[in-house]
Coordinates of C-alpha atoms in Angstrom, one line a residue:
M608 CA -54.6 -30.3 -44.7
A609 CA -52.4 -30.2 -47.8
A610 CA -49.8 -32.8 -48.0
R611 CA -46.3 -31.7 -47.3
P612 CA -43.9 -31.9 -50.2
V613 CA -42.4 -35.4 -50.4
S614 CA -38.9 -33.9 -50.2
R615 CA -39.6 -32.2 -46.9
M616 CA -41.1 -35.4 -45.4
L617 CA -38.1 -37.4 -46.5
L618 CA -35.8 -34.8 -45.1
R619 CA -37.4 -35.0 -41.7
V620 CA -37.1 -38.8 -41.6
L621 CA -33.5 -38.7 -42.7
R622 CA -32.3 -35.6 -40.9
S623 CA -30.3 -37.5 -38.3
S624 CA -28.1 -39.3 -40.8
V625 CA -28.0 -37.4 -44.0
R626 CA -27.9 -33.8 -45.2
S627 CA -30.2 -32.6 -48.0
C628 CA -29.3 -30.9 -51.3
S629 CA -31.7 -28.3 -52.6
S630 CA -33.5 -30.9 -54.7
G631 CA -34.7 -32.7 -51.6
A632 CA -33.0 -35.8 -52.7
P633 CA -31.0 -37.5 -50.0
V634 CA -27.2 -36.9 -50.2
M635 CA -24.9 -38.7 -47.8
Q636 CA -22.7 -36.4 -45.7
P637 CA -19.2 -36.7 -47.1
C638 CA -16.5 -37.6 -44.6
P639 CA -12.7 -37.6 -44.9
G640 CA -11.4 -40.5 -47.0
E641 CA -14.9 -41.3 -48.2
S642 CA -14.6 -44.2 -50.7
S643 CA -15.5 -43.9 -54.4
Q644 CA -18.0 -46.8 -53.9
S645 CA -19.9 -44.6 -51.3
A646 CA -19.9 -41.7 -53.7
T647 CA -21.3 -43.9 -56.5
K648 CA -24.1 -45.3 -54.3
E649 CA -25.0 -41.7 -53.3
L650 CA -25.3 -40.6 -56.9
S651 CA -27.4 -43.7 -57.7
R652 CA -29.7 -43.0 -54.7
R653 CA -30.2 -39.4 -55.8
R654 CA -31.1 -40.3 -59.3
Q655 CA -33.7 -42.8 -58.1
F656 CA -35.3 -40.3 -55.9
L657 CA -35.6 -37.7 -58.7
R658 CA -37.0 -40.3 -61.1
E659 CA -39.8 -41.0 -58.6
H660 CA -40.6 -37.4 -58.0
P661 CA -40.4 -35.5 -61.3
A662 CA -41.2 -31.8 -61.4
P663 CA -43.7 -30.3 -63.9
F664 CA -42.0 -29.4 -67.2
S665 CA -41.7 -25.8 -68.4
A666 CA -43.5 -24.4 -71.4
F667 CA -40.5 -22.1 -72.0
L668 CA -38.4 -25.2 -72.9
T669 CA -41.0 -26.8 -75.1
D670 CA -40.8 -26.0 -78.8
S671 CA -43.5 -25.8 -81.4
F672 CA -43.0 -29.5 -82.3
G673 CA -43.7 -30.6 -78.7
R674 CA -40.1 -31.4 -77.9
Q675 CA -39.2 -30.9 -74.2
H676 CA -35.6 -29.7 -73.7
S677 CA -34.4 -31.3 -70.5
Y678 CA -30.7 -31.6 -71.4
L679 CA -28.4 -28.6 -71.3
R680 CA -24.8 -28.6 -72.5
I681 CA -22.7 -25.8 -71.1
S682 CA -19.3 -24.9 -72.6
L683 CA -16.9 -23.9 -69.8
T684 CA -14.2 -22.6 -72.1
E685 CA -13.2 -22.1 -75.7
K686 CA -9.6 -23.2 -75.0
C687 CA -8.3 -26.7 -75.7
N688 CA -5.0 -28.4 -75.0
L689 CA -5.2 -30.4 -78.2
R690 CA -5.4 -29.4 -81.9
C691 CA -7.5 -32.2 -83.4
Q692 CA -7.3 -32.1 -87.2
Y693 CA -11.0 -32.5 -87.8
C694 CA -11.8 -29.8 -85.2
M695 CA -9.5 -26.8 -85.7
P696 CA -6.5 -25.6 -87.6
E697 CA -3.0 -26.3 -86.3
E698 CA -2.5 -22.7 -85.2
G699 CA -5.8 -22.8 -83.2
V700 CA -8.7 -20.4 -83.5
P701 CA -9.2 -16.8 -82.4
L702 CA -10.4 -16.8 -78.8
T703 CA -13.1 -14.6 -77.2
P704 CA -11.6 -12.1 -74.8
K705 CA -11.9 -13.3 -71.2
A706 CA -14.1 -10.4 -70.2
D707 CA -16.7 -11.6 -72.8
L708 CA -16.8 -15.2 -71.4
L709 CA -19.3 -16.3 -68.8
T710 CA -18.1 -16.0 -65.2
T711 CA -18.7 -18.9 -62.8
K712 CA -21.5 -16.9 -61.2
E713 CA -23.2 -16.4 -64.5
I714 CA -22.9 -20.0 -65.5
L715 CA -24.5 -21.1 -62.2
T716 CA -27.2 -18.4 -62.5
L717 CA -28.2 -19.7 -66.0
A718 CA -27.9 -23.3 -64.9
R719 CA -30.2 -22.7 -61.9
L720 CA -32.8 -21.0 -64.2
F721 CA -32.8 -23.9 -66.7
V722 CA -33.0 -26.6 -64.0
K723 CA -35.8 -24.7 -62.3
E724 CA -37.7 -24.9 -65.6
G725 CA -37.2 -28.7 -66.1
V726 CA -33.6 -29.4 -67.2
D727 CA -32.5 -32.5 -65.4
K728 CA -29.2 -33.2 -67.1
I729 CA -26.3 -30.9 -67.6
R730 CA -23.1 -31.8 -69.6
L731 CA -20.0 -29.7 -69.2
T732 CA -18.1 -29.3 -72.5
G733 CA -15.6 -27.0 -74.1
G734 CA -13.1 -26.5 -75.7
E735 CA -11.7 -28.8 -73.0
P736 CA -13.7 -28.3 -69.8
L737 CA -11.1 -29.8 -67.5
I738 CA -8.6 -27.1 -68.1
R739 CA -10.9 -24.6 -66.4
P740 CA -9.3 -24.0 -62.9
D741 CA -12.6 -24.0 -61.0
V742 CA -14.3 -26.9 -62.8
V743 CA -14.5 -29.0 -59.6
D744 CA -16.2 -26.1 -57.8
I745 CA -18.7 -25.7 -60.7
V746 CA -19.6 -29.3 -60.5
A747 CA -20.1 -29.1 -56.7
Q748 CA -22.4 -26.1 -57.0
L749 CA -24.4 -27.7 -59.8
H750 CA -24.8 -30.8 -57.7
Q751 CA -26.8 -28.7 -55.2
L752 CA -29.5 -27.6 -57.8
Q753 CA -33.0 -28.9 -57.1
G754 CA -34.2 -31.3 -59.8
L755 CA -30.8 -32.0 -61.5
R756 CA -30.4 -35.7 -62.0
T757 CA -27.1 -36.0 -63.8
I758 CA -24.0 -33.9 -64.2
G759 CA -21.7 -35.2 -67.0
V760 CA -18.6 -34.0 -68.7
T761 CA -17.1 -34.6 -72.2
T762 CA -13.3 -34.5 -72.1
N763 CA -10.3 -35.4 -74.2
G764 CA -9.0 -37.2 -71.1
I765 CA -5.6 -35.5 -70.8
N766 CA -6.3 -34.1 -67.3
L767 CA -8.9 -36.7 -66.3
A768 CA -6.9 -39.1 -64.1
R769 CA -5.7 -36.2 -61.9
L770 CA -9.1 -34.5 -61.4
L771 CA -11.5 -37.4 -61.4
P772 CA -11.4 -38.3 -57.7
Q773 CA -12.3 -34.7 -56.8
L774 CA -14.9 -34.4 -59.5
Q775 CA -16.6 -37.6 -58.4
K776 CA -16.8 -36.4 -54.8
A777 CA -18.2 -33.1 -56.1
G778 CA -21.0 -34.9 -57.9
L779 CA -19.9 -35.8 -61.4
G780 CA -22.1 -38.7 -62.5
A781 CA -21.2 -39.4 -66.2
I782 CA -18.1 -39.3 -68.3
N783 CA -17.5 -39.1 -72.1
I784 CA -13.9 -39.4 -73.3
S785 CA -12.9 -38.6 -76.8
L786 CA -10.5 -41.1 -78.4
D787 CA -10.2 -41.6 -82.1
T788 CA -7.4 -44.2 -82.3
L789 CA -5.7 -46.9 -80.2
I790 CA -2.4 -46.3 -82.0
P791 CA -0.1 -43.8 -80.1
A792 CA 1.6 -42.5 -83.2
K793 CA -1.7 -42.0 -85.0
F794 CA -3.1 -40.3 -81.9
E795 CA -0.2 -37.8 -82.0
F796 CA -0.9 -37.3 -85.7
I797 CA -4.6 -36.6 -85.3
V798 CA -4.4 -34.3 -82.2
R799 CA -1.0 -32.7 -83.1
R800 CA 0.0 -33.2 -79.4
K801 CA 1.3 -36.0 -77.2
G802 CA -0.8 -37.5 -74.5
F803 CA -2.1 -40.9 -75.6
H804 CA -1.0 -42.6 -72.3
K805 CA -2.6 -39.9 -70.2
V806 CA -6.0 -40.6 -71.9
M807 CA -5.5 -44.3 -71.2
E808 CA -4.7 -43.5 -67.6
G809 CA -7.9 -41.4 -67.4
I810 CA -10.1 -44.3 -68.7
H811 CA -8.5 -46.7 -66.3
K812 CA -9.1 -44.3 -63.4
A813 CA -12.8 -43.9 -64.4
I814 CA -13.2 -47.7 -64.4
D815 CA -11.5 -48.0 -61.0
L816 CA -13.8 -45.3 -59.5
G817 CA -16.9 -47.3 -60.5
Y818 CA -18.2 -45.3 -63.5
S819 CA -20.2 -47.7 -65.6
P820 CA -20.4 -47.3 -68.5
V821 CA -17.4 -45.1 -69.3
K822 CA -18.3 -43.7 -72.7
I823 CA -15.7 -43.5 -75.4
N824 CA -16.5 -41.1 -78.3
C825 CA -14.8 -42.1 -81.5
V826 CA -15.3 -40.0 -84.7
V827 CA -14.9 -42.4 -87.5
M828 CA -13.1 -41.0 -90.6
R829 CA -12.5 -42.8 -93.8
G830 CA -8.8 -43.4 -94.6
L831 CA -7.8 -42.5 -91.0
N832 CA -9.3 -44.8 -88.4
E833 CA -12.1 -46.9 -89.9
D834 CA -9.7 -49.9 -89.9
E835 CA -9.7 -49.8 -86.0
L836 CA -13.4 -50.5 -85.6
L837 CA -12.9 -54.1 -84.5
D838 CA -10.1 -53.1 -82.1
F839 CA -12.4 -50.6 -80.3
V840 CA -15.2 -53.1 -80.1
A841 CA -12.8 -55.7 -78.6
L842 CA -12.3 -53.4 -75.7
T843 CA -15.9 -54.0 -74.6
E844 CA -15.3 -57.7 -74.0
G845 CA -13.9 -57.3 -70.6
L846 CA -14.5 -53.6 -69.7
P847 CA -17.6 -51.6 -68.8
L848 CA -17.2 -49.3 -71.8
D849 CA -19.8 -47.8 -74.2
V850 CA -17.7 -47.2 -77.3
R851 CA -19.7 -44.7 -79.4
F852 CA -18.9 -44.5 -83.1
I853 CA -19.8 -41.0 -84.4
E854 CA -20.4 -40.3 -88.0
Y855 CA -18.0 -37.6 -89.2
M856 CA -19.8 -34.3 -89.7
P857 CA -18.6 -31.7 -92.3
F858 CA -18.5 -28.7 -90.0
D859 CA -17.4 -25.3 -91.5
G860 CA -13.8 -24.8 -90.7
N861 CA -12.5 -28.3 -90.5
K862 CA -10.5 -29.3 -93.5
W863 CA -11.8 -32.8 -94.0
N864 CA -13.7 -33.7 -97.1
F865 CA -17.2 -34.9 -96.8
K866 CA -16.1 -38.1 -98.4
K867 CA -14.4 -38.9 -95.1
M868 CA -17.8 -39.9 -93.6
V869 CA -18.3 -43.6 -92.9
S870 CA -22.0 -44.3 -92.5
Y871 CA -23.6 -46.2 -89.6
K872 CA -24.8 -49.0 -91.9
E873 CA -21.3 -49.4 -93.3
M874 CA -19.8 -49.6 -89.8
L875 CA -22.5 -52.0 -88.6
D876 CA -21.9 -54.3 -91.6
T877 CA -18.2 -54.4 -90.8
L878 CA -18.9 -55.4 -87.2
Q879 CA -21.5 -58.0 -88.0
Q880 CA -19.0 -59.8 -90.3
Q881 CA -16.9 -60.3 -87.2
W882 CA -19.7 -60.7 -84.6
P883 CA -22.9 -61.9 -86.4
E884 CA -24.5 -62.3 -82.9
L885 CA -24.5 -58.5 -82.4
E886 CA -27.8 -57.6 -80.9
K887 CA -29.6 -54.2 -80.7
L888 CA -30.7 -52.9 -77.3
P889 CA -33.8 -50.8 -76.7
E890 CA -33.5 -47.0 -77.1
E891 CA -34.8 -44.2 -74.9
E892 CA -37.1 -41.8 -76.7
S893 CA -34.6 -38.9 -76.7
S894 CA -31.5 -41.0 -77.3
T895 CA -29.0 -40.0 -79.9
A896 CA -27.4 -43.4 -80.0
K897 CA -28.2 -46.7 -81.5
T898 CA -26.8 -49.2 -79.0
F899 CA -25.7 -52.8 -79.6
K900 CA -24.2 -55.5 -77.4
I901 CA -22.3 -58.7 -78.1
P902 CA -23.6 -61.5 -75.9
G903 CA -21.0 -62.2 -73.2
F904 CA -19.3 -58.9 -73.5
R905 CA -19.3 -56.6 -70.4
G906 CA -19.6 -53.4 -72.3
H907 CA -21.5 -52.3 -75.4
I908 CA -21.2 -50.2 -78.5
S909 CA -23.3 -47.4 -80.0
F910 CA -23.6 -45.4 -83.2
I911 CA -24.3 -41.6 -83.3
T912 CA -26.0 -41.3 -86.7
S913 CA -26.1 -37.6 -87.0
M914 CA -25.8 -37.6 -90.8
S915 CA -27.2 -40.8 -92.2
E916 CA -30.2 -41.2 -89.8
H917 CA -30.7 -38.0 -87.9
F918 CA -32.5 -37.9 -84.5
C919 CA -33.9 -34.4 -84.7
G920 CA -37.5 -35.5 -84.1
T921 CA -36.7 -36.4 -80.5
C922 CA -34.0 -33.8 -79.8
N923 CA -34.1 -32.5 -76.2
R924 CA -30.8 -30.7 -76.2
L925 CA -29.8 -27.0 -75.8
R926 CA -26.4 -25.5 -75.6
I927 CA -24.9 -22.5 -73.9
T928 CA -21.5 -21.4 -75.4
A929 CA -18.6 -20.2 -73.4
D930 CA -19.4 -16.6 -74.3
G931 CA -23.0 -17.0 -73.2
N932 CA -24.9 -17.6 -76.4
L933 CA -27.9 -20.0 -76.4
K934 CA -28.0 -22.5 -79.3
V935 CA -31.2 -24.3 -79.7
C936 CA -29.7 -26.6 -82.3
L937 CA -26.2 -27.9 -81.7
F938 CA -25.5 -27.8 -85.4
G939 CA -27.3 -24.6 -86.3
S940 CA -25.9 -21.1 -86.7
S941 CA -28.6 -19.2 -84.9
E942 CA -27.6 -17.9 -81.4
V943 CA -29.1 -15.6 -78.7
S944 CA -26.8 -13.9 -76.2
L945 CA -28.0 -14.6 -72.7
R946 CA -24.8 -13.0 -71.4
D947 CA -25.7 -9.6 -72.7
H948 CA -29.2 -9.7 -71.2
L949 CA -27.9 -11.1 -68.0
R950 CA -25.3 -8.3 -67.7
A951 CA -27.9 -5.7 -68.7
G952 CA -29.9 -6.6 -65.5
A953 CA -32.7 -8.7 -67.1
S954 CA -35.0 -10.3 -64.6
E955 CA -35.6 -14.0 -64.4
E956 CA -39.0 -13.5 -66.2
E957 CA -37.3 -11.5 -69.0
L958 CA -34.6 -14.2 -69.4
L959 CA -37.3 -16.9 -69.6
R960 CA -39.2 -15.0 -72.3
I961 CA -36.0 -14.7 -74.3
I962 CA -35.2 -18.4 -73.9
G963 CA -38.8 -19.4 -74.7
A964 CA -38.8 -17.3 -77.9
A965 CA -35.5 -18.9 -79.0
V966 CA -36.8 -22.5 -78.3
G967 CA -40.0 -21.7 -80.1
R968 CA -38.1 -20.8 -83.2
K969 CA -36.2 -24.1 -83.3
K970 CA -36.5 -25.9 -86.6
R971 CA -37.7 -29.4 -87.1
Q972 CA -34.2 -30.6 -88.1
H973 CA -30.7 -29.3 -88.6
A974 CA -31.4 -28.1 -92.2
E975 CA -27.9 -26.7 -93.0
L976 CA -26.2 -30.1 -92.6
F977 CA -28.8 -31.8 -94.8
L978 CA -28.2 -29.3 -97.6
I979 CA -24.5 -30.3 -97.4
L980 CA -25.5 -33.9 -97.4
Q981 CA -27.7 -33.6 -100.5
D982 CA -25.1 -31.5 -102.4
S983 CA -22.1 -33.7 -101.6
P984 CA -20.9 -36.6 -103.7
P985 CA -21.3 -40.1 -102.4
A986 CA -18.6 -41.5 -100.1
I987 CA -15.8 -43.4 -101.7
P988 CA -15.7 -47.1 -100.8
S989 CA -12.8 -48.0 -98.6
I990 CA -10.7 -51.0 -97.8
S991 CA -12.9 -53.1 -95.5
S992 CA -12.1 -53.4 -91.9
R993 CA -12.6 -57.1 -92.3
D994 CA -9.3 -57.2 -94.1
P995 CA -7.3 -54.8 -92.1
V996 CA -3.8 -53.7 -92.9
H997 CA -1.6 -55.1 -90.1
V998 CA 1.4 -52.8 -89.7
Q999 CA 3.5 -54.3 -86.9
G1000 CA 4.9 -51.7 -84.6
L1001 CA 2.1 -49.3 -85.6
R1002 CA -0.9 -51.5 -85.3
H1003 CA -1.6 -54.2 -82.7
R1004 CA -4.9 -56.1 -82.7
V1005 CA -6.2 -56.2 -79.2
R1006 CA -7.2 -59.6 -77.7
F1007 CA -8.7 -60.2 -74.3
S1008 CA -9.0 -63.4 -72.5
N1009 CA -9.0 -62.1 -68.9
P1010 CA -12.4 -60.6 -68.2
M1011 CA -10.7 -57.7 -66.4
P1012 CA -7.4 -57.1 -68.1
T1013 CA -4.9 -54.5 -66.8
L1014 CA -4.7 -52.9 -70.2
W1015 CA -4.4 -49.2 -69.3
K1016 CA -1.1 -49.8 -67.6
G1017 CA 0.7 -49.6 -70.9
C1018 CA 1.5 -53.2 -71.3
W1019 CA -0.7 -54.0 -74.4
V1020 CA -0.7 -50.7 -76.2
S1021 CA 1.2 -50.7 -79.5
K1022 CA 4.4 -48.7 -79.5
S1023 CA 5.1 -45.6 -81.4
P1024 CA 7.4 -45.8 -84.5
R1025 CA 10.8 -46.7 -83.3
L1026 CA 13.3 -43.9 -83.1
A1027 CA 16.9 -45.1 -83.4
P1028 CA 20.2 -43.7 -84.5
Q1029 CA 21.4 -45.0 -87.8
R1030 CA 24.4 -44.2 -90.0
L1031 CA 24.3 -43.6 -93.7
G1032 CA 27.3 -43.5 -96.1
S1033 CA 28.8 -40.3 -94.8
G1034 CA 28.9 -41.6 -91.2
S1035 CA 26.7 -38.8 -89.9
L1036 CA 24.1 -39.6 -87.2
Q1037 CA 20.6 -39.9 -88.6
R1038 CA 17.1 -40.3 -87.3
H1039 CA 15.6 -43.5 -88.5
Y1040 CA 11.9 -44.2 -88.5
S1041 CA 10.5 -47.6 -89.2
S1042 CA 6.9 -48.8 -88.9
H1043 CA 8.3 -52.3 -88.4
P1044 CA 10.9 -53.1 -85.7
D1045 CA 12.2 -56.2 -87.4
T1046 CA 12.5 -56.4 -91.1
D1047 CA 10.9 -59.7 -92.1
T1048 CA 11.2 -59.4 -95.9
N1049 CA 14.2 -59.8 -98.1
P1050 CA 17.0 -57.8 -96.4
E1051 CA 18.6 -56.9 -99.7
C1052 CA 15.3 -55.2 -100.8
L1053 CA 14.8 -53.3 -97.6
S1054 CA 18.3 -52.3 -96.7
P1055 CA 18.5 -48.5 -97.0
M1056 CA 21.7 -48.6 -98.9
S1057 CA 21.3 -51.9 -100.7
Q1058 CA 23.5 -52.1 -103.8
A1059 CA 22.1 -55.3 -105.2
R1060 CA 22.1 -55.3 -109.0
A1061 CA 18.9 -55.3 -111.0
T1062 CA 18.1 -58.9 -111.7
H1063 CA 15.2 -60.9 -113.1
S1064 CA 14.4 -64.4 -112.1
G1065 CA 12.0 -66.7 -113.8
P1066 CA 10.2 -66.1 -117.1
L1067 CA 9.7 -62.5 -118.2
P1068 CA 7.4 -62.5 -121.2
T1069 CA 7.3 -59.5 -123.4
S1070 CA 4.2 -57.9 -124.9
D1071 CA 3.7 -56.0 -128.1
R1072 CA 0.9 -53.8 -126.5
L1073 CA 0.0 -52.1 -123.3
T1074 CA -1.9 -54.3 -120.8
H1075 CA -4.4 -51.6 -119.7
V1076 CA -5.9 -50.8 -123.1
D1077 CA -8.3 -52.9 -125.1
T1078 CA -7.9 -53.9 -128.8
E1079 CA -9.2 -50.5 -129.9
G1080 CA -6.8 -48.6 -127.7
R1081 CA -9.2 -47.5 -125.0
A1082 CA -8.4 -47.7 -121.3
A1083 CA -9.5 -50.9 -119.6
M1084 CA -8.9 -52.7 -116.4
V1085 CA -7.1 -56.0 -116.7
D1086 CA -9.1 -59.1 -115.8
V1087 CA -7.2 -61.0 -113.2
G1088 CA -10.0 -63.4 -112.3
G1089 CA -8.2 -66.4 -113.8
K1090 CA -4.8 -65.8 -112.2
P1091 CA -3.7 -67.8 -109.2
D1092 CA -3.2 -66.2 -105.8
T1093 CA 0.5 -65.9 -104.9
E1094 CA 2.5 -64.1 -102.3
R1095 CA 3.3 -60.6 -103.6
V1096 CA 5.9 -58.2 -102.2
A1097 CA 7.0 -54.9 -103.6
V1098 CA 9.4 -52.2 -102.4
A1099 CA 9.6 -48.7 -103.8
S1100 CA 11.6 -45.6 -102.8
A1101 CA 11.5 -41.8 -103.1
T1102 CA 13.9 -39.0 -102.2
V1103 CA 13.0 -35.6 -101.0
L1104 CA 15.7 -32.9 -101.2
L1105 CA 14.7 -30.4 -98.5
G1106 CA 17.6 -28.0 -98.5
P1107 CA 19.7 -27.1 -95.4
V1108 CA 17.2 -25.0 -93.5
A1109 CA 14.2 -27.4 -93.7
F1110 CA 16.4 -30.4 -93.3
K1111 CA 17.8 -29.0 -90.0
L1112 CA 14.3 -28.4 -88.7
V1113 CA 13.1 -31.8 -89.6
Q1114 CA 16.3 -33.4 -88.1
E1115 CA 15.7 -31.6 -84.8
N1116 CA 11.9 -32.0 -84.9
Q1117 CA 11.4 -28.3 -84.7
L1118 CA 8.8 -27.7 -87.4
K1119 CA 5.8 -25.8 -86.1
K1120 CA 3.5 -28.3 -87.9
G1121 CA 4.8 -31.2 -85.8
D1122 CA 7.0 -34.2 -86.4
A1123 CA 7.3 -34.4 -90.2
L1124 CA 8.7 -37.9 -90.2
V1125 CA 5.9 -39.4 -88.2
V1126 CA 3.2 -37.7 -90.2
A1127 CA 4.8 -38.7 -93.5
Q1128 CA 5.1 -42.2 -92.4
L1129 CA 1.4 -42.4 -91.5
A1130 CA 0.5 -40.8 -94.8
G1131 CA 2.6 -43.3 -96.7
I1132 CA 0.7 -46.2 -95.0
Q1133 CA -2.6 -44.6 -95.8
G1134 CA -1.5 -44.0 -99.4
A1135 CA -0.8 -47.7 -99.8
K1136 CA -4.2 -48.6 -98.5
L1137 CA -6.0 -46.1 -100.8
T1138 CA -4.1 -46.8 -104.1
S1139 CA -7.1 -48.4 -105.9
Q1140 CA -9.1 -45.2 -105.2
L1141 CA -6.4 -42.9 -106.5
I1142 CA -5.2 -44.9 -109.6
P1143 CA -8.3 -45.5 -111.8
L1144 CA -7.3 -48.9 -113.3
C1145 CA -5.7 -50.4 -110.2
H1146 CA -7.4 -53.4 -108.6
H1147 CA -8.4 -53.4 -105.0
V1148 CA -5.8 -55.3 -103.0
A1149 CA -6.3 -56.6 -99.5
L1150 CA -2.8 -55.8 -98.1
S1151 CA -1.5 -57.9 -95.4
H1152 CA 1.5 -55.7 -94.5
V1153 CA 2.8 -52.2 -95.0
Q1154 CA 6.1 -50.8 -93.9
V1155 CA 7.4 -47.2 -94.4
Q1156 CA 10.9 -46.2 -93.5
L1157 CA 12.3 -42.6 -93.6
Q1158 CA 16.0 -41.9 -93.2
L1159 CA 17.8 -38.6 -93.1
D1160 CA 20.8 -38.1 -95.4
S1161 CA 22.8 -35.0 -94.2
T1162 CA 25.1 -35.1 -97.2
R1163 CA 22.3 -34.2 -99.5
H1164 CA 19.9 -32.6 -97.0
A1165 CA 17.5 -35.2 -98.0
V1166 CA 15.0 -37.7 -96.7
V1167 CA 15.1 -41.2 -98.2
I1168 CA 11.8 -43.0 -98.1
Q1169 CA 11.3 -46.7 -98.6
A1170 CA 7.9 -48.4 -98.7
S1171 CA 7.2 -52.1 -98.7
C1172 CA 3.8 -53.7 -99.3
R1173 CA 2.8 -57.3 -99.2
A1174 CA -0.4 -59.2 -100.2
Q1175 CA -1.7 -62.6 -101.1
G1176 CA -3.6 -62.4 -104.4
P1177 CA -3.7 -62.5 -108.2
T1178 CA -2.1 -59.1 -108.8
G1179 CA 1.0 -57.3 -107.7
V1180 CA 1.5 -54.6 -105.2
E1181 CA 4.1 -52.4 -106.9
M1182 CA 1.6 -49.6 -107.4
E1183 CA 0.8 -49.7 -103.7
A1184 CA 4.4 -49.4 -102.8
L1185 CA 5.0 -46.6 -105.3
T1186 CA 1.9 -44.7 -104.1
S1187 CA 3.0 -45.1 -100.5
A1188 CA 6.5 -43.6 -101.3
A1189 CA 5.0 -40.8 -103.4
V1190 CA 2.4 -39.8 -100.8
A1191 CA 5.0 -39.8 -98.1
S1192 CA 7.2 -37.5 -100.1
L1193 CA 4.3 -35.2 -100.9
T1194 CA 3.5 -35.0 -97.2
L1195 CA 7.0 -34.0 -96.4
Y1196 CA 6.7 -31.2 -98.9
D1197 CA 3.5 -30.1 -97.3
M1198 CA 5.0 -30.2 -93.8
C1199 CA 8.1 -28.1 -94.9
K1200 CA 6.7 -25.8 -97.6
A1201 CA 6.2 -22.9 -95.1
V1202 CA 10.0 -23.0 -94.5
S1203 CA 11.2 -23.4 -98.1
R1204 CA 9.6 -23.8 -101.5
D1205 CA 12.9 -25.0 -102.9
I1206 CA 12.1 -28.6 -102.2
V1207 CA 12.7 -31.3 -104.9
L1208 CA 10.7 -34.6 -105.0
G1209 CA 12.3 -37.2 -107.1
E1210 CA 13.8 -40.7 -107.6
I1211 CA 10.4 -42.4 -107.1
K1212 CA 11.1 -45.9 -108.4
L1213 CA 10.4 -49.5 -107.9
I1214 CA 13.2 -51.2 -106.0
S1215 CA 12.0 -54.8 -106.1
K1216 CA 9.0 -57.0 -106.6
T1217 CA 8.4 -60.7 -106.1
G1218 CA 5.6 -63.1 -107.0
G1219 CA 3.5 -63.4 -110.1
Q1220 CA 3.8 -64.9 -113.5
R1221 CA 6.4 -62.4 -114.8
G1222 CA 9.0 -63.3 -112.2
D1223 CA 10.9 -61.3 -109.7
F1224 CA 12.6 -58.0 -110.2
H1225 CA 15.4 -56.3 -108.2
R1226 CA 16.9 -52.9 -109.1
T1227 CA 20.4 -51.6 -108.3

């Protein structure tokens, strides 16, 4: 007599105490008030059963290179409640009409077909999947599919804390949360929306509900967030997180330059300088991540090396877009509409032939991206994360001593730039932005309306020739190797005359592009850090402090910018301060140019500098 299927035998044994999902895997009957711990145990038990009783894999999902595609990503929506700068333009993107998007029934029909053929992991994506009203119901129905081991979701985290308890009970087993910065003001700059603390709350909720690890996806971009690598890694000391650093990919449509990419090797080198004991963990064959762990840390870190070390050879992923197109390569342009065939009444066999033909045409690797990689200039070296720029009030280095800190309650997170009323000469109320709550340098230098006379202290030797040319008049970098390290501070200013219309919109924070003062402040900080890359003969300076202040002057309809830089070294930082002020002013122009082109940038000047052999300088 033929042996009964294992799932049926197990069902008979467990019938009195459990119900069965269609996979045959045991699933505990939920009861009112069921604890998250019980739900976690049930998911673990189900996965173990399916690992022990795998189904035969389908030839339809095996490509010409022998890759078996057992992982399906389904986009539930094209919509998103954020506007990330590296993802889409500020005004959003044209959306597919609702009638052309997959219905819930169509999503489940296709999912059922793929799972029947061997897919054992489904990840729900978007857009932002958690803004779809029936996402909990979709997860619950997917959970009933025979053979499905894992249901995951990739989310920006804005709605996660509110929905996660329901999603866990429905069967959600894995969570990826996108987070590119730990600085609230920078978060708002990157995503063009508020919501940093909602994301933190979502991560906290996932940890509380027993998800381990909670995966944090961080796209690393040169000049924007590569100086936060150490802070992200520090989170894994006391928390069950898998922080995944993703190499920036130059997709069509995003406005970031290829030079923004920070390679896996560069990131790894930065981390090993801080944690030389960093150890690599074994990889699964189809894994996209290179995973490392610091001994004694609760979590771990990973690198998604899509550009520098591709993982196409073991790719097992397929994607269905929100409008029903099958993509056999996540980064390719080729698509096949399953929606159209489904709505035309195609049978299951016909759909499988269409899917099988598409999978069979899959290329060995995502060739389009590697053409970009080969044709692009090399990445520009950046200021090392080993010498980060500490901007108090905007940047706060995270330290953990308690193995389970209550960090997501808002107590450790660095604060946004302070917004406080200030009065300038006319007595009119102004908005005042400062990246530093307490000025700790010379108050005369940093006072917005300082009237100190220009003075020089100490020796000020003159020169009969320019210092950046050689004896034959050719441009040359000055050799500072023999100069002593001293404390260097420089302050520079700039003025942007906006005109009455743009000024009013900035003052009331009504620009469509967002808060111009916050964006300009961040741009000024970044400008200071990148000065040596912008000015050919400038030395690289490891800045220890950057401060950017912006004040509104209603008498002139102007924004007055003041930038302060500090470093310990053999060369001054006046160029860093001047670049910071200039970049901030250019950013204000860019933020306001849609309102008025009659904007004047001017009065870019050095206010003061201290340190160095030539003595101090203070301008009126």
